[in-house]
Each structure stands twice: as C-alpha cells, then as structure tokens.
mmCIF file of C-alpha atoms and ligand atoms in Angstrom:
data_model
loop_
_atom_site.group_PDB
_atom_site.id
_atom_site.type_symbol
_atom_site.label_atom_id
_atom_site.label_comp_id
_atom_site.label_asym_id
_atom_site.label_seq_id
_atom_site.Cartn_x
_atom_site.Cartn_y
_atom_site.Cartn_z
ATOM 1 C CA MET A 1 111.180 109.055 192.319
ATOM 2 C CA ASN A 2 112.052 107.088 189.215
ATOM 3 C CA GLN A 3 110.634 103.916 190.755
ATOM 4 C CA ARG A 4 106.887 104.010 191.407
ATOM 5 C CA PRO A 5 105.491 100.484 191.710
ATOM 6 C CA ARG A 6 102.001 101.966 192.043
ATOM 7 C CA ARG A 7 102.074 102.925 188.322
ATOM 8 C CA ASN A 8 101.590 99.223 187.601
ATOM 9 C CA ARG A 9 98.379 99.250 189.638
ATOM 10 C CA LEU A 10 96.828 102.354 188.077
ATOM 11 C CA ASN A 11 93.780 100.761 186.483
ATOM 12 C CA PRO A 12 92.125 97.382 185.838
ATOM 13 C CA ALA A 13 93.620 97.126 182.319
ATOM 14 C CA ILE A 14 97.194 97.480 183.571
ATOM 15 C CA ARG A 15 96.538 95.230 186.532
ATOM 16 C CA GLY A 16 95.079 92.617 184.205
ATOM 17 C CA LEU A 17 98.038 92.739 181.819
ATOM 18 C CA ILE A 18 100.602 92.177 184.532
ATOM 19 C CA ARG A 19 98.673 89.660 186.644
ATOM 20 C CA GLU A 20 100.992 86.729 187.354
ATOM 21 C CA THR A 21 98.535 84.096 188.501
ATOM 22 C CA SER A 22 95.058 83.079 187.501
ATOM 23 C CA VAL A 23 92.484 80.595 188.647
ATOM 24 C CA SER A 24 89.763 79.200 186.455
ATOM 25 C CA PRO A 25 87.098 76.528 186.862
ATOM 26 C CA ALA A 26 89.407 74.300 184.786
ATOM 27 C CA ASN A 27 91.788 74.221 187.775
ATOM 28 C CA LEU A 28 89.186 72.951 190.222
ATOM 29 C CA VAL A 29 88.226 69.545 191.558
ATOM 30 C CA TRP A 30 84.973 69.232 193.456
ATOM 31 C CA PRO A 31 85.086 66.821 196.446
ATOM 32 C CA ALA A 32 81.626 65.332 197.006
ATOM 33 C CA PHE A 33 80.078 63.052 199.622
ATOM 34 C CA VAL A 34 77.843 60.259 198.379
ATOM 35 C CA GLN A 35 75.354 58.291 200.468
ATOM 36 C CA GLU A 36 72.760 55.556 199.935
ATOM 37 C CA GLY A 37 69.184 56.472 199.163
ATOM 38 C CA ASN A 38 67.075 58.296 196.651
ATOM 39 C CA LYS A 39 66.569 62.056 196.272
ATOM 40 C CA LEU A 40 68.486 62.601 199.510
ATOM 41 C CA ARG A 41 70.482 65.687 200.397
ATOM 42 C CA SER A 42 71.630 65.580 204.023
ATOM 43 C CA PRO A 43 73.304 68.811 205.068
ATOM 44 C CA ILE A 44 76.566 68.579 206.995
ATOM 45 C CA MET A 45 76.359 70.832 210.054
ATOM 46 C CA SER A 46 80.009 71.813 210.146
ATOM 47 C CA MET A 47 80.156 72.460 206.385
ATOM 48 C CA PRO A 48 77.367 74.886 205.484
ATOM 49 C CA GLY A 49 76.377 74.504 201.838
ATOM 50 C CA VAL A 50 77.727 70.952 201.606
ATOM 51 C CA ALA A 51 75.505 67.862 201.789
ATOM 52 C CA ARG A 52 75.814 64.121 201.601
ATOM 53 C CA LEU A 53 74.077 63.265 198.331
ATOM 54 C CA SER A 54 72.340 60.154 197.105
ATOM 55 C CA ILE A 55 73.615 59.046 193.702
ATOM 56 C CA ASP A 56 70.804 60.720 191.699
ATOM 57 C CA GLN A 57 71.490 64.061 193.396
ATOM 58 C CA LEU A 58 75.230 63.608 192.971
ATOM 59 C CA VAL A 59 74.773 63.151 189.228
ATOM 60 C CA CYS A 60 72.613 66.265 189.119
ATOM 61 C CA ASP A 61 75.176 68.420 190.996
ATOM 62 C CA CYS A 62 78.070 66.977 189.003
ATOM 63 C CA GLN A 63 76.275 67.985 185.814
ATOM 64 C CA LYS A 64 76.044 71.520 187.217
ATOM 65 C CA ALA A 65 79.745 71.452 188.090
ATOM 66 C CA PHE A 66 80.639 70.143 184.647
ATOM 67 C CA ASP A 67 78.493 72.799 182.964
ATOM 68 C CA LEU A 68 80.363 75.430 185.003
ATOM 69 C CA GLY A 69 83.627 74.137 183.555
ATOM 70 C CA ILE A 70 84.789 72.009 186.500
ATOM 71 C CA PRO A 71 86.532 68.992 184.971
ATOM 72 C CA ALA A 72 86.660 66.590 187.920
ATOM 73 C CA VAL A 73 84.890 65.287 191.000
ATOM 74 C CA ALA A 74 86.555 63.504 193.953
ATOM 75 C CA LEU A 75 84.197 61.056 195.626
ATOM 76 C CA PHE A 76 83.946 60.134 199.283
ATOM 77 C CA PRO A 77 81.350 57.517 200.282
ATOM 78 C CA VAL A 78 79.367 57.490 203.521
ATOM 79 C CA ILE A 79 79.370 53.814 204.453
ATOM 80 C CA GLU A 80 76.683 52.436 206.757
ATOM 81 C CA ASN A 81 78.032 51.239 210.087
ATOM 82 C CA SER A 82 76.715 47.724 209.546
ATOM 83 C CA LEU A 83 78.977 47.437 206.476
ATOM 84 C CA LYS A 84 82.140 48.523 208.253
ATOM 85 C CA ASN A 85 84.669 45.952 209.434
ATOM 86 C CA SER A 86 88.323 45.908 210.384
ATOM 87 C CA GLU A 87 89.485 45.107 206.838
ATOM 88 C CA GLY A 88 87.172 47.537 205.105
ATOM 89 C CA LYS A 89 85.915 44.677 202.900
ATOM 90 C CA GLU A 90 82.986 46.680 201.580
ATOM 91 C CA SER A 91 85.463 48.770 199.585
ATOM 92 C CA LEU A 92 85.909 45.820 197.210
ATOM 93 C CA ASN A 93 82.205 45.195 196.605
ATOM 94 C CA PRO A 94 81.546 45.788 192.883
ATOM 95 C CA LYS A 95 77.976 46.711 193.829
ATOM 96 C CA GLY A 96 79.086 48.916 196.730
ATOM 97 C CA LEU A 97 77.967 52.532 197.012
ATOM 98 C CA LEU A 98 81.136 54.121 195.642
ATOM 99 C CA GLN A 99 81.379 51.728 192.696
ATOM 100 C CA ARG A 100 77.742 52.378 191.750
ATOM 101 C CA ALA A 101 78.279 56.123 192.027
ATOM 102 C CA VAL A 102 81.320 55.972 189.744
ATOM 103 C CA LYS A 103 79.457 53.879 187.152
ATOM 104 C CA GLU A 104 76.451 56.151 187.190
ATOM 105 C CA LEU A 105 78.592 59.273 186.808
ATOM 106 C CA LYS A 106 80.664 57.873 183.954
ATOM 107 C CA LYS A 107 77.460 56.804 182.201
ATOM 108 C CA SER A 108 75.669 60.154 182.641
ATOM 109 C CA ILE A 109 78.618 62.552 182.231
ATOM 110 C CA PRO A 110 81.345 60.675 180.346
ATOM 111 C CA GLY A 111 83.587 63.752 180.062
ATOM 112 C CA LEU A 112 83.733 64.338 183.813
ATOM 113 C CA LEU A 113 86.870 62.922 185.438
ATOM 114 C CA VAL A 114 86.075 60.765 188.423
ATOM 115 C CA ILE A 115 88.677 60.634 191.188
ATOM 116 C CA THR A 116 88.276 58.058 193.945
ATOM 117 C CA ASP A 117 89.777 58.055 197.425
ATOM 118 C CA VAL A 118 91.939 55.092 198.385
ATOM 119 C CA ALA A 119 92.126 54.534 202.144
ATOM 120 C CA LEU A 120 90.396 52.243 204.593
ATOM 121 C CA ASP A 121 88.859 54.852 206.889
ATOM 122 C CA PRO A 122 85.354 55.268 205.415
ATOM 123 C CA TYR A 123 84.996 51.457 205.392
ATOM 124 C CA SER A 124 86.805 50.573 208.601
ATOM 125 C CA CYS A 125 85.137 50.100 211.979
ATOM 126 C CA ASP A 126 88.396 51.430 213.463
ATOM 127 C CA GLY A 127 88.262 54.682 211.514
ATOM 128 C CA HIS A 128 91.907 54.377 210.504
ATOM 129 C CA ASP A 129 93.345 54.503 206.989
ATOM 130 C CA GLY A 130 95.134 51.184 207.450
ATOM 131 C CA LEU A 131 94.648 47.869 209.235
ATOM 132 C CA VAL A 132 94.809 48.104 213.017
ATOM 133 C CA GLN A 133 96.338 45.494 215.300
ATOM 134 C CA ASP A 134 96.784 46.057 219.035
ATOM 135 C CA GLY A 135 96.527 49.795 218.527
ATOM 136 C CA LYS A 136 99.151 49.818 215.764
ATOM 137 C CA ILE A 137 98.470 50.749 212.166
ATOM 138 C CA LEU A 138 99.991 47.994 210.036
ATOM 139 C CA ASN A 139 101.805 49.149 206.925
ATOM 140 C CA ASP A 140 102.745 46.197 204.702
ATOM 141 C CA GLU A 141 99.586 44.245 205.516
ATOM 142 C CA THR A 142 97.512 47.242 204.402
ATOM 143 C CA LEU A 143 99.153 47.539 200.962
ATOM 144 C CA PRO A 144 97.335 44.630 199.240
ATOM 145 C CA LEU A 145 94.016 45.987 200.497
ATOM 146 C CA LEU A 146 94.748 49.434 199.047
ATOM 147 C CA ALA A 147 95.873 47.856 195.794
ATOM 148 C CA SER A 148 92.693 45.764 195.509
ATOM 149 C CA MET A 149 90.576 48.778 196.414
ATOM 150 C CA SER A 150 92.202 50.744 193.603
ATOM 151 C CA VAL A 151 91.550 47.968 191.102
ATOM 152 C CA ALA A 152 87.906 47.733 192.236
ATOM 153 C CA GLN A 153 87.543 51.488 191.695
ATOM 154 C CA ALA A 154 89.218 51.297 188.284
ATOM 155 C CA GLU A 155 86.867 48.452 187.331
ATOM 156 C CA ALA A 156 83.935 50.694 188.198
ATOM 157 C CA GLY A 157 85.358 53.308 185.830
ATOM 158 C CA ALA A 158 87.447 55.650 187.990
ATOM 159 C CA ASP A 159 89.833 57.771 185.905
ATOM 160 C CA VAL A 160 92.136 58.652 188.797
ATOM 161 C CA VAL A 161 92.728 56.848 192.086
ATOM 162 C CA ALA A 162 93.885 59.007 194.960
ATOM 163 C CA PRO A 163 95.566 57.183 197.838
ATOM 164 C CA SER A 164 95.120 59.373 200.919
ATOM 165 C CA ASP A 165 96.280 56.795 203.454
ATOM 166 C CA MET A 166 100.007 57.682 203.812
ATOM 167 C CA MET A 167 101.188 54.057 204.100
ATOM 168 C CA ASP A 168 104.770 53.599 202.888
ATOM 169 C CA GLY A 169 105.101 51.963 199.481
ATOM 170 C CA ARG A 170 101.465 52.183 198.505
ATOM 171 C CA VAL A 171 101.906 54.122 195.278
ATOM 172 C CA GLU A 172 104.111 51.381 193.868
ATOM 173 C CA ALA A 173 101.800 48.627 195.127
ATOM 174 C CA ILE A 174 98.815 50.363 193.528
ATOM 175 C CA ARG A 175 100.636 51.037 190.242
ATOM 176 C CA TRP A 176 101.623 47.368 189.891
ATOM 177 C CA ALA A 177 98.147 46.136 190.751
ATOM 178 C CA LEU A 178 96.494 48.527 188.295
ATOM 179 C CA ASP A 179 98.904 47.559 185.516
ATOM 180 C CA ASP A 180 98.463 43.839 186.236
ATOM 181 C CA ALA A 181 94.728 44.286 185.903
ATOM 182 C CA GLY A 182 95.145 46.121 182.597
ATOM 183 C CA PHE A 183 94.494 49.625 183.938
ATOM 184 C CA ASN A 184 97.674 51.253 182.622
ATOM 185 C CA ASP A 185 95.702 54.390 181.832
ATOM 186 C CA VAL A 186 94.324 54.962 185.304
ATOM 187 C CA LEU A 187 96.219 57.805 186.966
ATOM 188 C CA ILE A 188 97.466 57.929 190.528
ATOM 189 C CA CYS A 189 97.041 61.184 192.393
ATOM 190 C CA SER A 190 99.120 60.580 195.466
ATOM 191 C CA TYR A 191 98.504 62.451 198.690
ATOM 192 C CA CYS A 192 102.260 62.649 199.098
ATOM 193 C CA ALA A 193 102.467 65.205 201.883
ATOM 194 C CA LYS A 194 99.403 64.787 204.011
ATOM 195 C CA TYR A 195 99.683 66.299 207.447
ATOM 196 C CA ALA A 196 98.049 65.087 210.669
ATOM 197 C CA SER A 197 95.794 68.116 210.666
ATOM 198 C CA ALA A 198 92.996 69.300 212.912
ATOM 199 C CA PHE A 199 91.497 70.971 209.825
ATOM 200 C CA TYR A 200 90.000 67.594 208.788
ATOM 201 C CA GLY A 201 87.427 67.742 211.597
ATOM 202 C CA PRO A 202 84.344 68.602 209.518
ATOM 203 C CA PHE A 203 85.200 65.912 206.939
ATOM 204 C CA ARG A 204 85.232 63.275 209.650
ATOM 205 C CA ASP A 205 81.794 64.523 210.782
ATOM 206 C CA ALA A 206 80.566 64.182 207.206
ATOM 207 C CA LEU A 207 81.677 60.564 206.863
ATOM 208 C CA ASP A 208 81.448 59.635 210.549
ATOM 209 C CA SER A 209 84.996 58.367 210.031
ATOM 210 C CA ALA A 210 86.950 59.722 213.001
ATOM 211 C CA PRO A 211 89.420 57.196 214.469
ATOM 212 C CA LYS A 212 87.758 55.194 217.240
ATOM 213 C CA GLU A 213 91.025 55.136 219.154
ATOM 214 C CA GLY A 214 94.222 57.123 218.958
ATOM 215 C CA ASP A 215 95.096 59.546 216.214
ATOM 216 C CA LYS A 216 96.685 59.418 212.766
ATOM 217 C CA LYS A 217 100.100 60.718 213.781
ATOM 218 C CA THR A 218 101.986 57.494 213.033
ATOM 219 C CA TYR A 219 101.171 57.828 209.347
ATOM 220 C CA GLN A 220 100.132 61.414 208.588
ATOM 221 C CA MET A 221 102.923 63.970 208.865
ATOM 222 C CA ASP A 222 103.873 66.281 211.702
ATOM 223 C CA PRO A 223 102.736 69.843 210.816
ATOM 224 C CA ALA A 224 106.128 71.061 212.016
ATOM 225 C CA ASN A 225 108.085 69.311 209.256
ATOM 226 C CA VAL A 226 109.283 70.475 205.840
ATOM 227 C CA ARG A 227 112.236 68.246 204.902
ATOM 228 C CA GLU A 228 110.132 65.194 205.571
ATOM 229 C CA ALA A 229 107.690 66.400 202.919
ATOM 230 C CA LEU A 230 110.488 66.483 200.388
ATOM 231 C CA ARG A 231 111.326 62.881 201.191
ATOM 232 C CA GLU A 232 107.690 61.842 200.691
ATOM 233 C CA ILE A 233 107.459 63.808 197.434
ATOM 234 C CA LEU A 234 110.566 62.211 195.940
ATOM 235 C CA LEU A 235 109.504 58.715 197.000
ATOM 236 C CA ASP A 236 106.009 58.992 195.550
ATOM 237 C CA GLU A 237 107.463 60.301 192.322
ATOM 238 C CA GLU A 238 109.819 57.319 192.107
ATOM 239 C CA GLU A 239 107.021 54.921 192.939
ATOM 240 C CA GLY A 240 105.033 56.119 189.945
ATOM 241 C CA ALA A 241 102.662 58.864 191.071
ATOM 242 C CA ASP A 242 101.175 60.945 188.240
ATOM 243 C CA TRP A 243 100.072 63.860 190.412
ATOM 244 C CA LEU A 244 101.325 64.977 193.814
ATOM 245 C CA LEU A 245 98.778 66.252 196.305
ATOM 246 C CA ILE A 246 99.517 68.488 199.284
ATOM 247 C CA LYS A 247 97.036 68.649 202.115
ATOM 248 C CA PRO A 248 95.761 70.833 203.788
ATOM 249 C CA GLY A 249 96.153 73.781 201.422
ATOM 250 C CA LEU A 250 96.334 77.298 202.762
ATOM 251 C CA PRO A 251 98.276 76.549 205.978
ATOM 252 C CA TYR A 252 100.849 74.618 203.897
ATOM 253 C CA LEU A 253 101.664 76.994 201.034
ATOM 254 C CA ASP A 254 105.374 76.548 201.755
ATOM 255 C CA ILE A 255 105.021 72.830 201.089
ATOM 256 C CA ILE A 256 103.237 73.480 197.793
ATOM 257 C CA ARG A 257 106.076 75.816 196.815
ATOM 258 C CA LEU A 258 108.686 73.262 197.893
ATOM 259 C CA THR A 259 107.012 70.606 195.773
ATOM 260 C CA ARG A 260 106.887 72.964 192.792
ATOM 261 C CA GLU A 261 110.618 73.554 193.128
ATOM 262 C CA HIS A 262 111.555 69.887 193.370
ATOM 263 C CA SER A 263 109.226 68.093 191.018
ATOM 264 C CA VAL A 264 108.052 68.458 187.460
ATOM 265 C CA LEU A 265 104.849 66.523 188.195
ATOM 266 C CA PRO A 266 101.490 68.289 188.338
ATOM 267 C CA ILE A 267 100.583 69.420 191.838
ATOM 268 C CA ALA A 268 97.209 69.358 193.524
ATOM 269 C CA ALA A 269 96.406 71.287 196.687
ATOM 270 C CA TYR A 270 93.519 70.233 198.924
ATOM 271 C CA HIS A 271 91.612 73.148 200.441
ATOM 272 C CA VAL A 272 90.228 70.942 203.204
ATOM 273 C CA SER A 273 86.967 70.837 205.104
ATOM 274 C CA GLY A 274 88.172 72.953 208.031
ATOM 275 C CA GLU A 275 89.498 75.660 205.734
ATOM 276 C CA TYR A 276 86.129 75.790 203.989
ATOM 277 C CA ALA A 277 84.251 75.751 207.311
ATOM 278 C CA MET A 278 86.281 78.698 208.637
ATOM 279 C CA LEU A 279 85.346 80.839 205.648
ATOM 280 C CA LYS A 280 81.682 79.897 205.902
ATOM 281 C CA ALA A 281 81.501 80.462 209.647
ATOM 282 C CA ALA A 282 83.130 83.877 209.496
ATOM 283 C CA ALA A 283 80.928 84.855 206.550
ATOM 284 C CA GLU A 284 77.786 83.733 208.414
ATOM 285 C CA LYS A 285 78.748 86.113 211.202
ATOM 286 C CA GLY A 286 79.250 88.877 208.681
ATOM 287 C CA TRP A 287 82.936 89.032 209.560
ATOM 288 C CA LEU A 288 84.295 88.420 206.098
ATOM 289 C CA ASN A 289 83.182 88.182 202.522
ATOM 290 C CA TYR A 290 82.976 84.505 201.509
ATOM 291 C CA ASP A 291 83.215 85.037 197.745
ATOM 292 C CA SER A 292 86.312 87.240 197.892
ATOM 293 C CA CYS A 293 88.074 85.154 200.529
ATOM 294 C CA LEU A 294 87.368 81.944 198.622
ATOM 295 C CA ILE A 295 88.858 83.269 195.387
ATOM 296 C CA GLU A 296 91.818 84.767 197.268
ATOM 297 C CA SER A 297 92.467 81.408 198.945
ATOM 298 C CA LEU A 298 92.442 79.650 195.578
ATOM 299 C CA ILE A 299 94.710 82.245 193.973
ATOM 300 C CA SER A 300 97.136 81.873 196.873
ATOM 301 C CA MET A 301 97.397 78.126 196.359
ATOM 302 C CA ARG A 302 97.883 78.649 192.617
ATOM 303 C CA ARG A 303 100.550 81.282 193.325
ATOM 304 C CA ALA A 304 102.365 78.839 195.594
ATOM 305 C CA GLY A 305 102.514 76.406 192.682
ATOM 306 C CA ALA A 306 99.379 74.264 192.630
ATOM 307 C CA ASP A 307 98.059 73.289 189.215
ATOM 308 C CA MET A 308 94.728 72.109 190.545
ATOM 309 C CA ILE A 309 92.813 72.650 193.754
ATOM 310 C CA PHE A 310 90.369 70.343 195.465
ATOM 311 C CA THR A 311 87.802 72.592 197.144
ATOM 312 C CA TYR A 312 84.293 72.224 198.554
ATOM 313 C CA GLY A 313 83.767 75.722 197.211
ATOM 314 C CA ALA A 314 84.370 74.590 193.604
ATOM 315 C CA LEU A 315 80.837 75.319 192.372
ATOM 316 C CA ASP A 316 80.715 78.643 194.225
ATOM 317 C CA ALA A 317 84.117 79.609 192.851
ATOM 318 C CA ALA A 318 83.210 78.625 189.300
ATOM 319 C CA SER A 319 80.008 80.693 189.483
ATOM 320 C CA ILE A 320 81.937 83.674 190.858
ATOM 321 C CA LEU A 321 84.593 83.353 188.152
ATOM 322 C CA HIS A 322 81.920 83.309 185.430
ATOM 323 C CA ARG A 323 80.423 86.603 186.651
HETATM 324 C C1 LIG B 1 90.969 60.067 204.824
HETATM 325 C C2 LIG B 1 90.766 61.420 204.278
HETATM 326 C C3 LIG B 1 90.598 62.559 205.065
HETATM 327 C C4 LIG B 1 90.376 63.611 204.209
HETATM 328 C C5 LIG B 1 90.428 63.118 202.903
HETATM 329 N N1 LIG B 1 90.683 61.732 202.966
HETATM 330 C C6 LIG B 1 90.535 62.736 206.529
HETATM 331 C C7 LIG B 1 91.528 62.103 207.383
HETATM 332 O O1 LIG B 1 92.664 61.831 206.989
HETATM 333 O O2 LIG B 1 91.160 61.871 208.521
HETATM 334 C C8 LIG B 1 90.143 65.013 204.686
HETATM 335 C C9 LIG B 1 89.549 65.952 203.751
HETATM 336 C C10 LIG B 1 89.030 67.191 204.343
HETATM 337 O O3 LIG B 1 89.170 67.502 205.537
HETATM 338 O O4 LIG B 1 88.411 67.917 203.567
HETATM 339 N N2 LIG B 1 91.559 59.121 204.077
#
C-alpha cells in the first residue's frame, strides 16, 4: 500500500501537527442566569451544575470565567412574575435586574464582554418573544420595543446586544435605534437562524419563560428547513448584523456550515440548554464521559465553521482545556 492514512495518526506529535481544528477558552461565551437577591445560587433541576445567580455571585463566577480566559458572558434575567406584563415594560427599567447586573459586571471586570439578550419572553406574562394579540405574535408592533430594549441595555453598558426573538426587520430597527442614541460601537449578534427547538426546554425552566399559550413556530424556524436559513442569514447581514448566531448547535451543524459558506461575518453557535442537559444526564448515569463529550461537541461546532460557541459548559471546558 502506498497510501496509509494511519501513518498520520501514529503519535500525539504527528496528530498535533496536522490537527485542523482547535477550540480554546477564547472561543467561548458563557450564558448565565441572573436573579434578584444576595448571595443566592439556586440550582436549576434540569441543568445540573447551572444555577440562577444573584448579582454578587454572578460577578464572582464571571471573574472565574474571565480568569480562565473566557472573554464574554451572555446574560439572561429571571424576572419576578409581578413585574411581567404583556409589553415586557420591565425590560426598559434602568434600575431593572439585567441593567444592574450589566453595570456591576462592567464596573468589576471591565475587560469582560457583556452580551445581553433582546426578546420579550423573560419579561412578558405571555412568555412569547413578541407582543401577543388574540393569539398572534405581532411583528411590526414588537420592533420598537426590541429597539428600546437594546438601547436600555446599551445604556447600562452592554457591549453586544443579541436579538433572539426572530421578528422580521429587527436587526435594522435595533441598529438604527442604537446609532440614534449614539451607540455606534455596540455590536449586534443576531440569532439569524433560530429553530423552534424542543432542546430549549431546560432554559425555559430556568427562566420560567415557557409560552403560556401556543408555541413559537410562527417566528422560530422549522427544524426541517435549510434554504430558509440562508434567507434569514442574508437578510440579517444586510440589516447590519455584526455576528450571526445559529441555534441550537450540535443538531444544526449543517446550518453552521451553510452560514460559513455564504457569509464572511463571524459565526456563533449556541450549544443550548437541552444539549448540555443531555450530556449531564448521561454522565450522571455513567453512560458517557462528560468532559470528553463536551470538548468533542465544541470541536464539532468549530469544525462546522463556528468562530465562537455559547455553552453552559464554558467554565468546565476552559478548565479541561487548561489541563
Ligand atoms: C428566548 C431564548 C431562548 C433561548 C435563548 N433565548 C428560548 C426560547 O426561544 O424559548 C434558549 C437557550 C437555551 O435553550 O439554552 N428569547
């Protein structure tokens, strides 16, 4: 045989020299849940190892993440039911939970990038990402709310706003509003292809944000579709997105690859709550090795074309990678 591919796998030195893909803590974004209170860490049942944190604890864990080389945190607030209404008004409160968390983080760890989620669901009594009227999710009426929410987050100090709502035209509406308010330097990480996925279940437990009625299929994408993702990608690019985010991650590697082939923008993949929960659950049963499967999942998303990965396992992964 004059062709023996195994020669290139002979030893760690050769394997290292020819390795095509890498993942480092610098590629990771840590999604974190923030709640009211002091010194509180409330575990999330369906996400072992993840807790809702009061701001002081969030700052402490973000410092750990930053020290491990993780450059960014993505924040998701747990809003008290009494503060939820149909317009998600609390999202604009300069003294609201999320805004205080952002301020505190930027004050304590100025070098850490803070990414904020733009969508109505954590703030809405309907649990939908947009305004609801007679069971319908309104598109154009939702845009000004998302734009104002983005400006409120930028005012608090957010470096990147990440619209996860999937309303049409929101990237442009947000870009204009940010620029009007003088926030030309705030980036938009657009969830451009976000699928109506059952893998978000544990996240909705964490925020108590599941839709009260219906589902999200009139705005999030059908898992069966590929060409539609391309349309969303191209539109968000035109509208002014700085980063394109694909979500979920591992079940949608083809979409990450597609995006890589059609856009020059940086790509983020979101290794979502259900993907994390699956690894943890199987590991708890002794059925698979969490550390290895986590790193393999991240490498796979990088191989597909993701520049950065949002993962609840960010701190675990960074620790493993430093070993
Ligand atoms: C909602 C939002 C969701 C997630 C991020 N932002 C859930 C949803 O669309 O219902 C899911 C993240 C995860 O599952 O980890 N705007």
